[in-house]
Coordinates of N, CA, C and O in Angstrom, one line a residue:
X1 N -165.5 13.4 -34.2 CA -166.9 13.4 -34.1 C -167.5 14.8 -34.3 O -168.3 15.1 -35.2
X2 N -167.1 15.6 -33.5 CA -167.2 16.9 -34.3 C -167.6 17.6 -35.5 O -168.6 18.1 -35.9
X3 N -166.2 17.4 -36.3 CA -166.4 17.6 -37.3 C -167.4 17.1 -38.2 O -167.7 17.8 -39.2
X4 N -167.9 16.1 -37.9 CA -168.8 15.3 -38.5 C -170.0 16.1 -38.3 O -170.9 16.2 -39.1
X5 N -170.1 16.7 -37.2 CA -171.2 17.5 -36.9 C -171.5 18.6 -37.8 O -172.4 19.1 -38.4
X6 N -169.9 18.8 -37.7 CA -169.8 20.4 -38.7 C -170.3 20.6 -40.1 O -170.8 21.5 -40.8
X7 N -169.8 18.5 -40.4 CA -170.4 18.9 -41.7 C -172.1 18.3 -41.9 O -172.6 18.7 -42.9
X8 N -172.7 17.6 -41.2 CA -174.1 17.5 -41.1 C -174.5 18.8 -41.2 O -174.6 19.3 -42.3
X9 N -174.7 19.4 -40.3 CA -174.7 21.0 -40.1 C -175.0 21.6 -41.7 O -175.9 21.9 -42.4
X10 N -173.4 21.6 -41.6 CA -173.6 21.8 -43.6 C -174.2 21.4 -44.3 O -174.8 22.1 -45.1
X11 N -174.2 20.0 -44.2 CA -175.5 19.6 -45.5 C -176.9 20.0 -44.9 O -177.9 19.9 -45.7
X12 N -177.2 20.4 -44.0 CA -178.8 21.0 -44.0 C -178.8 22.2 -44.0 O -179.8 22.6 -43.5
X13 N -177.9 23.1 -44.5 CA -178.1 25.0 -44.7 C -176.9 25.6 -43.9 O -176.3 26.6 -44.2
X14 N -176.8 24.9 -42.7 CA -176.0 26.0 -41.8 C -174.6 26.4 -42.2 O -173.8 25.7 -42.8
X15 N -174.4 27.6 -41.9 CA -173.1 27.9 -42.6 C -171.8 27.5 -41.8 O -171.5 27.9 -40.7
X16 N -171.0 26.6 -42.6 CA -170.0 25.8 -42.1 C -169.0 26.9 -40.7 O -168.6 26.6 -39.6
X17 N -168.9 28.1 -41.6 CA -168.0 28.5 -40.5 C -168.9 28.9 -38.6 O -168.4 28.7 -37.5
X18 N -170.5 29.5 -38.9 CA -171.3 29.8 -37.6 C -171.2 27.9 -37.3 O -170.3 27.5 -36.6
X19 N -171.7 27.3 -37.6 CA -170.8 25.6 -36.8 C -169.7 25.7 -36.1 O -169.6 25.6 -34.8
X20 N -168.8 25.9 -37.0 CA -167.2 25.7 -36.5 C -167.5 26.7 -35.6 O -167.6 26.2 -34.4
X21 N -167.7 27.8 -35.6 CA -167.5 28.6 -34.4 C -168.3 28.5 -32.5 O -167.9 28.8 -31.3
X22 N -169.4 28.0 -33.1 CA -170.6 27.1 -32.6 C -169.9 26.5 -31.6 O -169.8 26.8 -30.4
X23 N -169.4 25.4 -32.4 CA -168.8 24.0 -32.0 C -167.4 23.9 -31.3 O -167.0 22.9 -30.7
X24 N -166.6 25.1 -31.5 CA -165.8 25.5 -31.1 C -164.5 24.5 -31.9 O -163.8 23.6 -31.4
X25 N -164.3 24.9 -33.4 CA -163.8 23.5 -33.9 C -163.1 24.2 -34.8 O -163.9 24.4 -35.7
X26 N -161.7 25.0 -35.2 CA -160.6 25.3 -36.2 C -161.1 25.3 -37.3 O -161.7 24.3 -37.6
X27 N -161.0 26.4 -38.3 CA -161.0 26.0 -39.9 C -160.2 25.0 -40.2 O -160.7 24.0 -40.8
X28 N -158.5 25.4 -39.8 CA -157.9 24.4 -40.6 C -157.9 23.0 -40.2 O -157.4 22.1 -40.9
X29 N -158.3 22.6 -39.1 CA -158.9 21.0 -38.5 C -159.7 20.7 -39.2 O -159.3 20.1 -40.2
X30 N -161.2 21.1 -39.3 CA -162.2 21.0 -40.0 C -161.7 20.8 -42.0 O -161.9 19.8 -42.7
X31 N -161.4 21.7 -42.1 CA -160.9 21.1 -43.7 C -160.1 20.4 -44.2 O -160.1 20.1 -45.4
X32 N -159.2 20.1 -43.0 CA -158.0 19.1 -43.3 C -158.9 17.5 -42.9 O -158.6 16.4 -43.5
X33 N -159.6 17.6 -42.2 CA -160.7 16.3 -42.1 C -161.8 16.4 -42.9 O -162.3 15.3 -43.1
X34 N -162.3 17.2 -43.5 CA -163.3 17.2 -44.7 C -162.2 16.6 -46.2 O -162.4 15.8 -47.0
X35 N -161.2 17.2 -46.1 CA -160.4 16.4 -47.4 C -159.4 15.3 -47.4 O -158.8 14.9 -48.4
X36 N -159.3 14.5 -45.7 CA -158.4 13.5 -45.6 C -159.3 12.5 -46.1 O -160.5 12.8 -45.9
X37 N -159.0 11.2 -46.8 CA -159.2 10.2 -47.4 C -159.8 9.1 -46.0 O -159.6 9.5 -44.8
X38 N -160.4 8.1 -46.3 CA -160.8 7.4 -45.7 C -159.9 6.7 -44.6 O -159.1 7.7 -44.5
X39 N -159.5 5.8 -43.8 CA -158.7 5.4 -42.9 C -159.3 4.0 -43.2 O -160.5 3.8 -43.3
X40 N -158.1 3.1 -43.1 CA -158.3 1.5 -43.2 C -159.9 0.9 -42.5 O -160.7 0.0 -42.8
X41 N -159.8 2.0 -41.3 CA -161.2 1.3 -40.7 C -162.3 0.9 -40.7 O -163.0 0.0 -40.5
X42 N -162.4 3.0 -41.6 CA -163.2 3.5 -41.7 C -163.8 3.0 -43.1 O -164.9 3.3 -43.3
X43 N -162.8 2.2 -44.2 CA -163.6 1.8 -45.3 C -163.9 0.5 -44.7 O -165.1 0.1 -44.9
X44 N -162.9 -0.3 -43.9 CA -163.9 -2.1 -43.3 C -165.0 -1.9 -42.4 O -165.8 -2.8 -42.1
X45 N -165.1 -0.3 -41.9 CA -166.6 -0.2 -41.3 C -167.8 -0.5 -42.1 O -168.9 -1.1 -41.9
X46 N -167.0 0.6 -43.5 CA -168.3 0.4 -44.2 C -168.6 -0.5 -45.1 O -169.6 -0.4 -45.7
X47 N -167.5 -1.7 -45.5 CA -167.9 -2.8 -45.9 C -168.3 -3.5 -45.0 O -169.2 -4.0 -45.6
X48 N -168.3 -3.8 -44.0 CA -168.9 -4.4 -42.8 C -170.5 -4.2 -43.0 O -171.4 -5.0 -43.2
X49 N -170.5 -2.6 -42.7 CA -172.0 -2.5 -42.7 C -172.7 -2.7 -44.2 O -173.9 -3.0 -43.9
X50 N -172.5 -2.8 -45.2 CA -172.8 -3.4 -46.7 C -173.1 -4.7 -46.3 O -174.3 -5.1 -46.5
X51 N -172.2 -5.4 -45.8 CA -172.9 -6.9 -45.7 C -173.6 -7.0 -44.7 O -174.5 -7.9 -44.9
X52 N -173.9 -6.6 -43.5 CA -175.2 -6.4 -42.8 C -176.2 -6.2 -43.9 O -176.8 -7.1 -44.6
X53 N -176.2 -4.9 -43.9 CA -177.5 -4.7 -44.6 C -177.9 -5.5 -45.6 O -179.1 -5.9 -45.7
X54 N -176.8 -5.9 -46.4 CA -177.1 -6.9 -47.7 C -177.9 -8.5 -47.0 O -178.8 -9.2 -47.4
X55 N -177.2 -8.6 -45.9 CA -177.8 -10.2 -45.5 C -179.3 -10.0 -44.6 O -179.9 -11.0 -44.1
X56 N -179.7 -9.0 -44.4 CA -180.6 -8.2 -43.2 C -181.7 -8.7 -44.5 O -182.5 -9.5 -44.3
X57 N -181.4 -7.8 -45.9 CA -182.2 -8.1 -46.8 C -182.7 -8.9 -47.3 O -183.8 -9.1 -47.7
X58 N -181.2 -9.8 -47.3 CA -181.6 -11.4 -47.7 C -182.6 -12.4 -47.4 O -183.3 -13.3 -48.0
X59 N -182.3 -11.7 -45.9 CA -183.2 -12.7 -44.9 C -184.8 -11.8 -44.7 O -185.5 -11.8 -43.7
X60 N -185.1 -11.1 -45.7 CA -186.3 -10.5 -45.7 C -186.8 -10.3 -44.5 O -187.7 -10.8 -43.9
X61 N -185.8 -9.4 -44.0 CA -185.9 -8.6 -42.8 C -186.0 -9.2 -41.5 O -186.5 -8.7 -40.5
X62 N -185.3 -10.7 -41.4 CA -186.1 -11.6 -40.3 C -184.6 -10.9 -39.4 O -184.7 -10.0 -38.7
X63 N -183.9 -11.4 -39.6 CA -182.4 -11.8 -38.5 C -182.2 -9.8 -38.1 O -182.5 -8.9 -38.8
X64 N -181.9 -9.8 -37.5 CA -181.9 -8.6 -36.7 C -183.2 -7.7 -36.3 O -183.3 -6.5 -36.1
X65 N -184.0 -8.7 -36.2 CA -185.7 -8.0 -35.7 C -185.4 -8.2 -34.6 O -185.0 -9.3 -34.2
X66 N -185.8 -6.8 -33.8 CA -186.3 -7.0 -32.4 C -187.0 -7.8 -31.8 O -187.9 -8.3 -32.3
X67 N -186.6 -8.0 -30.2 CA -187.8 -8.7 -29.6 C -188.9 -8.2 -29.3 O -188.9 -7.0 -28.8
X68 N -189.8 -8.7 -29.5 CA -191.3 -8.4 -29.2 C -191.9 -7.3 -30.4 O -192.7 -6.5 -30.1
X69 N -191.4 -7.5 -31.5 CA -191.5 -7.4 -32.6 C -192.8 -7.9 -33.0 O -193.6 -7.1 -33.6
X70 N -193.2 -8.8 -32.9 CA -194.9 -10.0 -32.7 C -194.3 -10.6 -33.7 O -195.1 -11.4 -34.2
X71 N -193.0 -10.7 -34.6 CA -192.8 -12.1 -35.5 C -192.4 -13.0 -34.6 O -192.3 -14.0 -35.3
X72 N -192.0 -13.3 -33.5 CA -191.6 -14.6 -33.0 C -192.8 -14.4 -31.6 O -193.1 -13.2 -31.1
X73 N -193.4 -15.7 -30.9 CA -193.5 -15.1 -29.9 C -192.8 -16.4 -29.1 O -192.3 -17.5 -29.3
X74 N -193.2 -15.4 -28.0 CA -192.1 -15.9 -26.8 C -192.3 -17.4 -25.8 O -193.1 -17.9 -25.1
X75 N -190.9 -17.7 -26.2 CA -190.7 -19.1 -25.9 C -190.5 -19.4 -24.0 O -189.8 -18.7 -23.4
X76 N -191.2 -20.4 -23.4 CA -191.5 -19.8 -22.3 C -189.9 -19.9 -21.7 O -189.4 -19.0 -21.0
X77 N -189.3 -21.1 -22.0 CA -187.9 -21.5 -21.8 C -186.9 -20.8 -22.3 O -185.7 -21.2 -22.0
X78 N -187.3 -19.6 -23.0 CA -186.3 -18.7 -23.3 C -185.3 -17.9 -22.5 O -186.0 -17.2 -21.7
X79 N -184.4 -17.6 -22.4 CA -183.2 -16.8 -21.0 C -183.9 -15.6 -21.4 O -183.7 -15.1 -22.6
X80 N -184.7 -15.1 -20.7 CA -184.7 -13.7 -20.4 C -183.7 -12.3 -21.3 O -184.0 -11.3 -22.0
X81 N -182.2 -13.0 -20.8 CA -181.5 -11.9 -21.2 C -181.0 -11.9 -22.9 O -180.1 -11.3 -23.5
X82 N -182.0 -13.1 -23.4 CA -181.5 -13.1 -24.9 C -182.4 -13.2 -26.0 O -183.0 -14.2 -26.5
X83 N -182.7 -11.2 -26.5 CA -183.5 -10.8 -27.0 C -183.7 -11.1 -28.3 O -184.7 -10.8 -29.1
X84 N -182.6 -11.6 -28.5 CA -183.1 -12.5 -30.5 C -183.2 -13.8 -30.5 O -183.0 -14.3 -31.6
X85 N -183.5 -14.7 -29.2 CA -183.9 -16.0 -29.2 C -184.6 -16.1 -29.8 O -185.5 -15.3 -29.6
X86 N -184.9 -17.3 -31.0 CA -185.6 -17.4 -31.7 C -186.2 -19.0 -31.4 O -185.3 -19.8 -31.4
X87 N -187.5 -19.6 -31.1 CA -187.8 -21.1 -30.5 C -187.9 -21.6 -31.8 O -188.6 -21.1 -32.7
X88 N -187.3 -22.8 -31.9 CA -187.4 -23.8 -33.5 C -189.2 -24.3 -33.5 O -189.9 -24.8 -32.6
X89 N -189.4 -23.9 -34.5 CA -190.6 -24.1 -34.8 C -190.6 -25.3 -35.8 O -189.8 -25.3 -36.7
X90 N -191.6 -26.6 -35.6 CA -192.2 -27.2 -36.8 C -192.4 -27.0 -37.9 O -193.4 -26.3 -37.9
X91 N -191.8 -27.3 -39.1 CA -192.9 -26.7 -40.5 C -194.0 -27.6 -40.6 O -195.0 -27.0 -41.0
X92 N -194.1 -28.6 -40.3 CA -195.1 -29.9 -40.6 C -196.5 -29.0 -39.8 O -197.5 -28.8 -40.5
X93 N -196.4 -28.5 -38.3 CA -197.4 -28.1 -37.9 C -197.4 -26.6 -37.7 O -198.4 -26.0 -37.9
X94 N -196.3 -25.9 -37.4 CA -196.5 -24.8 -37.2 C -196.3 -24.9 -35.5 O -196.9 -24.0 -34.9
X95 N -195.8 -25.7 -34.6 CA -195.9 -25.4 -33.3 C -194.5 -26.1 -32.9 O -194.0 -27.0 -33.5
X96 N -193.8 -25.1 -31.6 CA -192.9 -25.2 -31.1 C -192.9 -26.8 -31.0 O -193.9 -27.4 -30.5
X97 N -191.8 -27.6 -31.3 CA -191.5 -28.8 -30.8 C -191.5 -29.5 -29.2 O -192.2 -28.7 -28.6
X98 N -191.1 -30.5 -28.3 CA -191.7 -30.4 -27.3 C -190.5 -30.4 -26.5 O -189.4 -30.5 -27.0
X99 N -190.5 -30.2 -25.2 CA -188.9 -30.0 -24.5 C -188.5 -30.8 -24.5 O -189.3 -31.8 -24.6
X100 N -187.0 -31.2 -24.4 CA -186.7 -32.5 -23.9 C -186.6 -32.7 -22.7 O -187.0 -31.7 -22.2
X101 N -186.2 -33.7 -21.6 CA -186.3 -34.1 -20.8 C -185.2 -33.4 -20.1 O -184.1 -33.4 -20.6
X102 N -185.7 -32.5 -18.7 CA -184.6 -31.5 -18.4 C -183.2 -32.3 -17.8 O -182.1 -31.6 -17.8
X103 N -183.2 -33.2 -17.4 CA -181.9 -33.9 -17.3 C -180.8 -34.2 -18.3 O -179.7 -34.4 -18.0
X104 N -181.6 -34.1 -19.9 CA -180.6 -34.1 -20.6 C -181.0 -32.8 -22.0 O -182.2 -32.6 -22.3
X105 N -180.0 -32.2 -22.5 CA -180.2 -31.0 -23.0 C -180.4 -31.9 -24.5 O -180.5 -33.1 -24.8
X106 N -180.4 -30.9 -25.4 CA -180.5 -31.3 -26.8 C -179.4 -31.0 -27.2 O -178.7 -30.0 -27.0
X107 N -179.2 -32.2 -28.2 CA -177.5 -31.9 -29.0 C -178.0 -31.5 -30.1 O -177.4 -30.6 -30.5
X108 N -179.2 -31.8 -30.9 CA -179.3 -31.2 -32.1 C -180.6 -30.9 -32.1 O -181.5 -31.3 -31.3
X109 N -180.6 -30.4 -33.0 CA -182.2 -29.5 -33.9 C -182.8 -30.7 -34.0 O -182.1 -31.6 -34.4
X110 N -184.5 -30.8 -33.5 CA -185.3 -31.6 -33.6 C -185.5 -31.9 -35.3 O -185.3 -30.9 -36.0
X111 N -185.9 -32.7 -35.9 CA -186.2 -33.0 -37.1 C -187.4 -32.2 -37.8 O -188.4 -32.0 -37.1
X112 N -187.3 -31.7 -39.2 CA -188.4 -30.9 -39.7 C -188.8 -29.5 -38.7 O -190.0 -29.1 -38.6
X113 N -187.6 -28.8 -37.9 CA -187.8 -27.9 -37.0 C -187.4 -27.1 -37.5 O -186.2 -27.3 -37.6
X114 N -187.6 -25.7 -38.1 CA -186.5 -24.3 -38.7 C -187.4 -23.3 -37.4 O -188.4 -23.4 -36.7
X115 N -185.7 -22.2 -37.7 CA -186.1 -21.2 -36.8 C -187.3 -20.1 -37.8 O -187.2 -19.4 -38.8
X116 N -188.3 -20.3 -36.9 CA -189.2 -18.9 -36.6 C -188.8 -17.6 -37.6 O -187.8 -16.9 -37.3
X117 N -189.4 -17.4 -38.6 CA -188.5 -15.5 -39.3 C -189.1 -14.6 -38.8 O -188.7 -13.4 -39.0

């Protein structure tokens, strides 16, 4: 992590070695990690984050919006601790569907119900 620093650093002006010296971080560490190749992880990290982003877009920014964002609002039955609950909304009206009866839960998605973007 460091190093990483060292080289941020670098790309905005500062001179790599006042960093390293800074940071208290080796030349030859520092250049042997500026020229080692990626690590298995480190490239499925960043294909990982590729398809985030690519589906984040997809979904025209809906699926990983914060809560209280004002695109969804808040379902009164919602758990507290789960900040991307989203309440199935009606398309026909535009209004949350109605509870079911608390003795028995819902097995499926009410009809003509999509989630909220």
């Amino acid at each position: 992590m460091t190093f990483r620093l060292v080289q941020e650093l670098a790309d905005d002006g500062i001179d790599v070695a006042v960093a390293r010296r800074v940071l208290k971080v080796s030349r030859s560490g520092f250049y042997e990690w500026r020229d080692r190749s990626l690590s298995a992880r480190d490239l499925a990290d960043a294909y990982l984050a590729n398809a985030v982003e690519t589906v984040h877009a997809m979904s025209r920014g809906s699926h990983g919006t914060p809560a209280g964002s004002g695109n969804v609002p808040p379902s009164p039955d919602s758990p507290a601790s789960s900040p991307t609950h989203k309440a199935p909304v009606s398309t026909a009206t535009g209004t949350p569907p109605p509870s079911p009866p608390a003795d028995k839960p819902p097995t499926t998605k009410p009809a003509g119900c999509v989630l909220a973007p």
